[in-house]
Amino acid sequence: TKITPSQLPLLVRNIFRPKGKVDGPKTPQIDLVNRGTPIECQKRSRFAQLPEDILLLFSHHLDKGARANVIQTCRYLYHLLVATLYTHFSPLEFWYSHKVDLLHRTLVGRPDLISFIRSYRGSLMAARTWYTEPPPKRTLLDKLRRRKLADSPNPYTIHITETEAFKNAVLIFSRATNIVDLDFTDYHDWASDPIFAPIKTAVFNMSLTRLYIWNCTVPTEVLRAQPELKHLEVGWNAPGLEGLDKRDIPKLRSLTGTLQDASYLVPGRPVERLELVERFENRDYDPNLFRTLALSTRPITQLTMCIYRSWDAEIFRKALRIASQSLPKIEQLTITVEGSISAQLILDEMPSFQSIRRLAFLDADLDKAAEIIPLSEDSVDVPPGTDVSRHTSVVNCWEDLLDHLKPHCPHLVEVEWTPTPRCDHWPA
């Protein structure tokens, strides 16, 4: 079957369209491998003569910068690969984080690309346009209307709705119904503020599998509309989660939030991965909240937690003991220490995690003073027949600690650690 340049945009749209999504009338199937007579631009390039599916697979191994350079080589590759630039967006990507305004303007000018967006993590509105756009000329009626609404609880309502940034956001997200991964990183309470009603309606029409909510005063309304949600991150100012029904978000597998949020969301749901973002530094935090995590319909096997006051052995020991008692099936444990930690404390408490396979200490240093650890009969340093009661071993690095820990944790296969960040002028 011959492929003409006019058919390429439709071909790429058919390739990237998610299952179950139908745009317009059905088109005849096009053989991607046996393409017949090549078009003119392919005759001069052996690379462009490769089948389209091979070129698409090749593009997935390139970052966005390299992919953008490839599509500038010829019109054929441009029409074939341009949609792949608009599939995933993340504020962690340097080229994107400083060009939200350009991105939104491009999508408004090319609305056919909006349906290709699958993951969006960035600003709801382009902040640069919002703050630098000159105010429009106002008539006398506009001035009277502004004066009448001066006492409104949202005094910036008129200003936002009249900016190009707001109009672009409404146009983009009302059509981006194929997004499955969503994270608005700015401060707008789009779920409860009436001026963002078009955005709220658009999000409710999405079938999300991952969502990050913060500064959201009505999170229950958002979560009830997402029955396919599997990964949830709860940030600052998301009250009312205790009102969520057990039948809501029934497929939740991964949760990031505070211990209080987890006590509301974990029971009755198949949560397997849990990341607690709060720091355990309060001596009288409620252990009963931790025990509610055992009410997950599936065992929690991955736990991430932060113990801020690591120098306080009592708090550290208490947190580890409650975690091992409440979640006995943990296979992967990650602890952010943000300081030094005692090797003896690790050897005392880690064996209680009987299923532990991977262990990680982030921003952690062993105490500067080498610790004297009593040897056991299972230690690798003890010759056969040695009286272990009269021998000790010095632990002064992570490698030494690992050698002592493995005999007590039979399933342990990997231990990772990262040192505490330091400036160049800090002493080692």
mmCIF file with all atom_site columns, N, CA and C in Angstrom, residues 333-364:
data_model
loop_
_atom_site.group_PDB
_atom_site.id
_atom_site.type_symbol
_atom_site.label_atom_id
_atom_site.label_alt_id
_atom_site.label_comp_id
_atom_site.label_asym_id
_atom_site.label_entity_id
_atom_site.label_seq_id
_atom_site.pdbx_PDB_ins_code
_atom_site.Cartn_x
_atom_site.Cartn_y
_atom_site.Cartn_z
_atom_site.occupancy
_atom_site.B_iso_or_equiv
_atom_site.pdbx_formal_charge
_atom_site.auth_seq_id
_atom_site.auth_comp_id
_atom_site.auth_asym_id
_atom_site.auth_atom_id
_atom_site.pdbx_PDB_model_num
ATOM 1  N N  . LEU A 1 333 ? 12.617 -1.542  51.908 1.00 0.00 ? 333 LEU A N  1
ATOM 2  C CA . LEU A 1 333 ? 12.518 -0.484  52.908 1.00 0.00 ? 333 LEU A CA 1
ATOM 3  C C  . LEU A 1 333 ? 13.521 0.609   52.588 1.00 0.00 ? 333 LEU A C  1
ATOM 4  N N  . THR A 1 334 ? 13.025 1.851   52.476 1.00 0.00 ? 334 THR A N  1
ATOM 5  C CA . THR A 1 334 ? 13.865 3.012   52.216 1.00 0.00 ? 334 THR A CA 1
ATOM 6  C C  . THR A 1 334 ? 13.671 4.012   53.346 1.00 0.00 ? 334 THR A C  1
ATOM 7  N N  . ILE A 1 335 ? 14.768 4.432   53.973 1.00 0.00 ? 335 ILE A N  1
ATOM 8  C CA . ILE A 1 335 ? 14.706 5.352   55.102 1.00 0.00 ? 335 ILE A CA 1
ATOM 9  C C  . ILE A 1 335 ? 15.584 6.557   54.798 1.00 0.00 ? 335 ILE A C  1
ATOM 10 N N  . THR A 1 336 ? 14.995 7.728   54.848 1.00 0.00 ? 336 THR A N  1
ATOM 11 C CA . THR A 1 336 ? 15.756 8.970   54.736 1.00 0.00 ? 336 THR A CA 1
ATOM 12 C C  . THR A 1 336 ? 16.179 9.389   56.139 1.00 0.00 ? 336 THR A C  1
ATOM 13 N N  . VAL A 1 337 ? 17.473 9.424   56.391 1.00 0.00 ? 337 VAL A N  1
ATOM 14 C CA . VAL A 1 337 ? 18.000 9.631   57.738 1.00 0.00 ? 337 VAL A CA 1
ATOM 15 C C  . VAL A 1 337 ? 18.299 11.103  57.988 1.00 0.00 ? 337 VAL A C  1
ATOM 16 N N  . GLU A 1 338 ? 18.919 11.775  57.015 1.00 0.00 ? 338 GLU A N  1
ATOM 17 C CA . GLU A 1 338 ? 19.314 13.181  57.147 1.00 0.00 ? 338 GLU A CA 1
ATOM 18 C C  . GLU A 1 338 ? 20.227 13.379  58.355 1.00 0.00 ? 338 GLU A C  1
ATOM 19 N N  . GLY A 1 339 ? 21.225 12.531  58.456 1.00 0.00 ? 339 GLY A N  1
ATOM 20 C CA . GLY A 1 339 ? 22.175 12.650  59.550 1.00 0.00 ? 339 GLY A CA 1
ATOM 21 C C  . GLY A 1 339 ? 22.921 11.338  59.749 1.00 0.00 ? 339 GLY A C  1
ATOM 22 N N  . SER A 1 340 ? 23.460 11.168  60.933 1.00 0.00 ? 340 SER A N  1
ATOM 23 C CA . SER A 1 340 ? 24.203 9.956   61.252 1.00 0.00 ? 340 SER A CA 1
ATOM 24 C C  . SER A 1 340 ? 23.299 8.947   61.936 1.00 0.00 ? 340 SER A C  1
ATOM 25 N N  . ILE A 1 341 ? 23.711 7.689   61.875 1.00 0.00 ? 341 ILE A N  1
ATOM 26 C CA . ILE A 1 341 ? 22.921 6.609   62.444 1.00 0.00 ? 341 ILE A CA 1
ATOM 27 C C  . ILE A 1 341 ? 23.862 5.581   63.049 1.00 0.00 ? 341 ILE A C  1
ATOM 28 N N  . SER A 1 342 ? 23.410 4.944   64.092 1.00 0.00 ? 342 SER A N  1
ATOM 29 C CA . SER A 1 342 ? 24.227 3.969   64.807 1.00 0.00 ? 342 SER A CA 1
ATOM 30 C C  . SER A 1 342 ? 24.166 2.609   64.122 1.00 0.00 ? 342 SER A C  1
ATOM 31 N N  . ALA A 1 343 ? 25.318 2.001   63.930 1.00 0.00 ? 343 ALA A N  1
ATOM 32 C CA . ALA A 1 343 ? 25.365 0.672   63.341 1.00 0.00 ? 343 ALA A CA 1
ATOM 33 C C  . ALA A 1 343 ? 24.745 -0.361  64.272 1.00 0.00 ? 343 ALA A C  1
ATOM 34 N N  . GLN A 1 344 ? 24.939 -0.195  65.565 1.00 0.00 ? 344 GLN A N  1
ATOM 35 C CA . GLN A 1 344 ? 24.358 -1.139  66.515 1.00 0.00 ? 344 GLN A CA 1
ATOM 36 C C  . GLN A 1 344 ? 22.846 -1.113  66.462 1.00 0.00 ? 344 GLN A C  1
ATOM 37 N N  . LEU A 1 345 ? 22.259 0.074   66.284 1.00 0.00 ? 345 LEU A N  1
ATOM 38 C CA . LEU A 1 345 ? 20.810 0.188   66.216 1.00 0.00 ? 345 LEU A CA 1
ATOM 39 C C  . LEU A 1 345 ? 20.279 -0.551  64.980 1.00 0.00 ? 345 LEU A C  1
ATOM 40 N N  . ILE A 1 346 ? 20.969 -0.430  63.862 1.00 0.00 ? 346 ILE A N  1
ATOM 41 C CA . ILE A 1 346 ? 20.542 -1.123  62.646 1.00 0.00 ? 346 ILE A CA 1
ATOM 42 C C  . ILE A 1 346 ? 20.601 -2.634  62.846 1.00 0.00 ? 346 ILE A C  1
ATOM 43 N N  . LEU A 1 347 ? 21.675 -3.117  63.442 1.00 0.00 ? 347 LEU A N  1
ATOM 44 C CA . LEU A 1 347 ? 21.809 -4.552  63.666 1.00 0.00 ? 347 LEU A CA 1
ATOM 45 C C  . LEU A 1 347 ? 20.791 -5.073  64.668 1.00 0.00 ? 347 LEU A C  1
ATOM 46 N N  . ASP A 1 348 ? 20.349 -4.205  65.585 1.00 0.00 ? 348 ASP A N  1
ATOM 47 C CA . ASP A 1 348 ? 19.366 -4.633  66.572 1.00 0.00 ? 348 ASP A CA 1
ATOM 48 C C  . ASP A 1 348 ? 17.960 -4.741  65.979 1.00 0.00 ? 348 ASP A C  1
ATOM 49 N N  . GLU A 1 349 ? 17.596 -3.801  65.104 1.00 0.00 ? 349 GLU A N  1
ATOM 50 C CA . GLU A 1 349 ? 16.201 -3.693  64.674 1.00 0.00 ? 349 GLU A CA 1
ATOM 51 C C  . GLU A 1 349 ? 15.917 -4.294  63.292 1.00 0.00 ? 349 GLU A C  1
ATOM 52 N N  . MET A 1 350 ? 16.865 -4.281  62.382 1.00 0.00 ? 350 MET A N  1
ATOM 53 C CA . MET A 1 350 ? 16.580 -4.754  61.026 1.00 0.00 ? 350 MET A CA 1
ATOM 54 C C  . MET A 1 350 ? 16.238 -6.242  60.946 1.00 0.00 ? 350 MET A C  1
ATOM 55 N N  . PRO A 1 351 ? 16.788 -7.112  61.777 1.00 0.00 ? 351 PRO A N  1
ATOM 56 C CA . PRO A 1 351 ? 16.388 -8.527  61.695 1.00 0.00 ? 351 PRO A CA 1
ATOM 57 C C  . PRO A 1 351 ? 14.911 -8.764  61.958 1.00 0.00 ? 351 PRO A C  1
ATOM 58 N N  . SER A 1 352 ? 14.202 -7.807  62.573 1.00 0.00 ? 352 SER A N  1
ATOM 59 C CA . SER A 1 352 ? 12.769 -7.987  62.800 1.00 0.00 ? 352 SER A CA 1
ATOM 60 C C  . SER A 1 352 ? 11.972 -7.912  61.506 1.00 0.00 ? 352 SER A C  1
ATOM 61 N N  . PHE A 1 353 ? 12.557 -7.357  60.431 1.00 0.00 ? 353 PHE A N  1
ATOM 62 C CA . PHE A 1 353 ? 11.926 -7.368  59.113 1.00 0.00 ? 353 PHE A CA 1
ATOM 63 C C  . PHE A 1 353 ? 12.318 -8.677  58.420 1.00 0.00 ? 353 PHE A C  1
ATOM 64 N N  . GLN A 1 354 ? 11.565 -9.719  58.663 1.00 0.00 ? 354 GLN A N  1
ATOM 65 C CA . GLN A 1 354 ? 11.947 -11.046 58.211 1.00 0.00 ? 354 GLN A CA 1
ATOM 66 C C  . GLN A 1 354 ? 11.897 -11.205 56.696 1.00 0.00 ? 354 GLN A C  1
ATOM 67 N N  . SER A 1 355 ? 11.099 -10.397 56.003 1.00 0.00 ? 355 SER A N  1
ATOM 68 C CA . SER A 1 355 ? 10.959 -10.535 54.551 1.00 0.00 ? 355 SER A CA 1
ATOM 69 C C  . SER A 1 355 ? 11.797 -9.521  53.780 1.00 0.00 ? 355 SER A C  1
ATOM 70 N N  . ILE A 1 356 ? 12.611 -8.743  54.459 1.00 0.00 ? 356 ILE A N  1
ATOM 71 C CA . ILE A 1 356 ? 13.347 -7.663  53.806 1.00 0.00 ? 356 ILE A CA 1
ATOM 72 C C  . ILE A 1 356 ? 14.302 -8.207  52.752 1.00 0.00 ? 356 ILE A C  1
ATOM 73 N N  . ARG A 1 357 ? 14.247 -7.627  51.546 1.00 0.00 ? 357 ARG A N  1
ATOM 74 C CA . ARG A 1 357 ? 15.122 -8.025  50.447 1.00 0.00 ? 357 ARG A CA 1
ATOM 75 C C  . ARG A 1 357 ? 16.026 -6.870  50.015 1.00 0.00 ? 357 ARG A C  1
ATOM 76 N N  . ARG A 1 358 ? 15.495 -5.664  50.060 1.00 0.00 ? 358 ARG A N  1
ATOM 77 C CA . ARG A 1 358 ? 16.274 -4.495  49.664 1.00 0.00 ? 358 ARG A CA 1
ATOM 78 C C  . ARG A 1 358 ? 16.144 -3.420  50.734 1.00 0.00 ? 358 ARG A C  1
ATOM 79 N N  . LEU A 1 359 ? 17.269 -2.864  51.089 1.00 0.00 ? 359 LEU A N  1
ATOM 80 C CA . LEU A 1 359 ? 17.324 -1.868  52.156 1.00 0.00 ? 359 LEU A CA 1
ATOM 81 C C  . LEU A 1 359 ? 18.126 -0.668  51.677 1.00 0.00 ? 359 LEU A C  1
ATOM 82 N N  . ALA A 1 360 ? 17.607 0.534   51.916 1.00 0.00 ? 360 ALA A N  1
ATOM 83 C CA . ALA A 1 360 ? 18.283 1.750   51.463 1.00 0.00 ? 360 ALA A CA 1
ATOM 84 C C  . ALA A 1 360 ? 18.234 2.792   52.565 1.00 0.00 ? 360 ALA A C  1
ATOM 85 N N  . PHE A 1 361 ? 19.396 3.432   52.812 1.00 0.00 ? 361 PHE A N  1
ATOM 86 C CA . PHE A 1 361 ? 19.509 4.552   53.742 1.00 0.00 ? 361 PHE A CA 1
ATOM 87 C C  . PHE A 1 361 ? 19.941 5.775   52.933 1.00 0.00 ? 361 PHE A C  1
ATOM 88 N N  . LEU A 1 362 ? 19.088 6.788   52.883 1.00 0.00 ? 362 LEU A N  1
ATOM 89 C CA . LEU A 1 362 ? 19.362 7.989   52.111 1.00 0.00 ? 362 LEU A CA 1
ATOM 90 C C  . LEU A 1 362 ? 19.812 9.108   53.030 1.00 0.00 ? 362 LEU A C  1
ATOM 91 N N  . ASP A 1 363 ? 20.785 9.900   52.550 1.00 0.00 ? 363 ASP A N  1
ATOM 92 C CA . ASP A 1 363 ? 21.347 11.015  53.343 1.00 0.00 ? 363 ASP A CA 1
ATOM 93 C C  . ASP A 1 363 ? 21.778 10.515  54.717 1.00 0.00 ? 363 ASP A C  1
ATOM 94 N N  . ALA A 1 364 ? 22.525 9.434   54.732 1.00 0.00 ? 364 ALA A N  1
ATOM 95 C CA . ALA A 1 364 ? 22.877 8.777   55.989 1.00 0.00 ? 364 ALA A CA 1
ATOM 96 C C  . ALA A 1 364 ? 24.386 8.607   56.095 1.00 0.00 ? 364 ALA A C  1
#
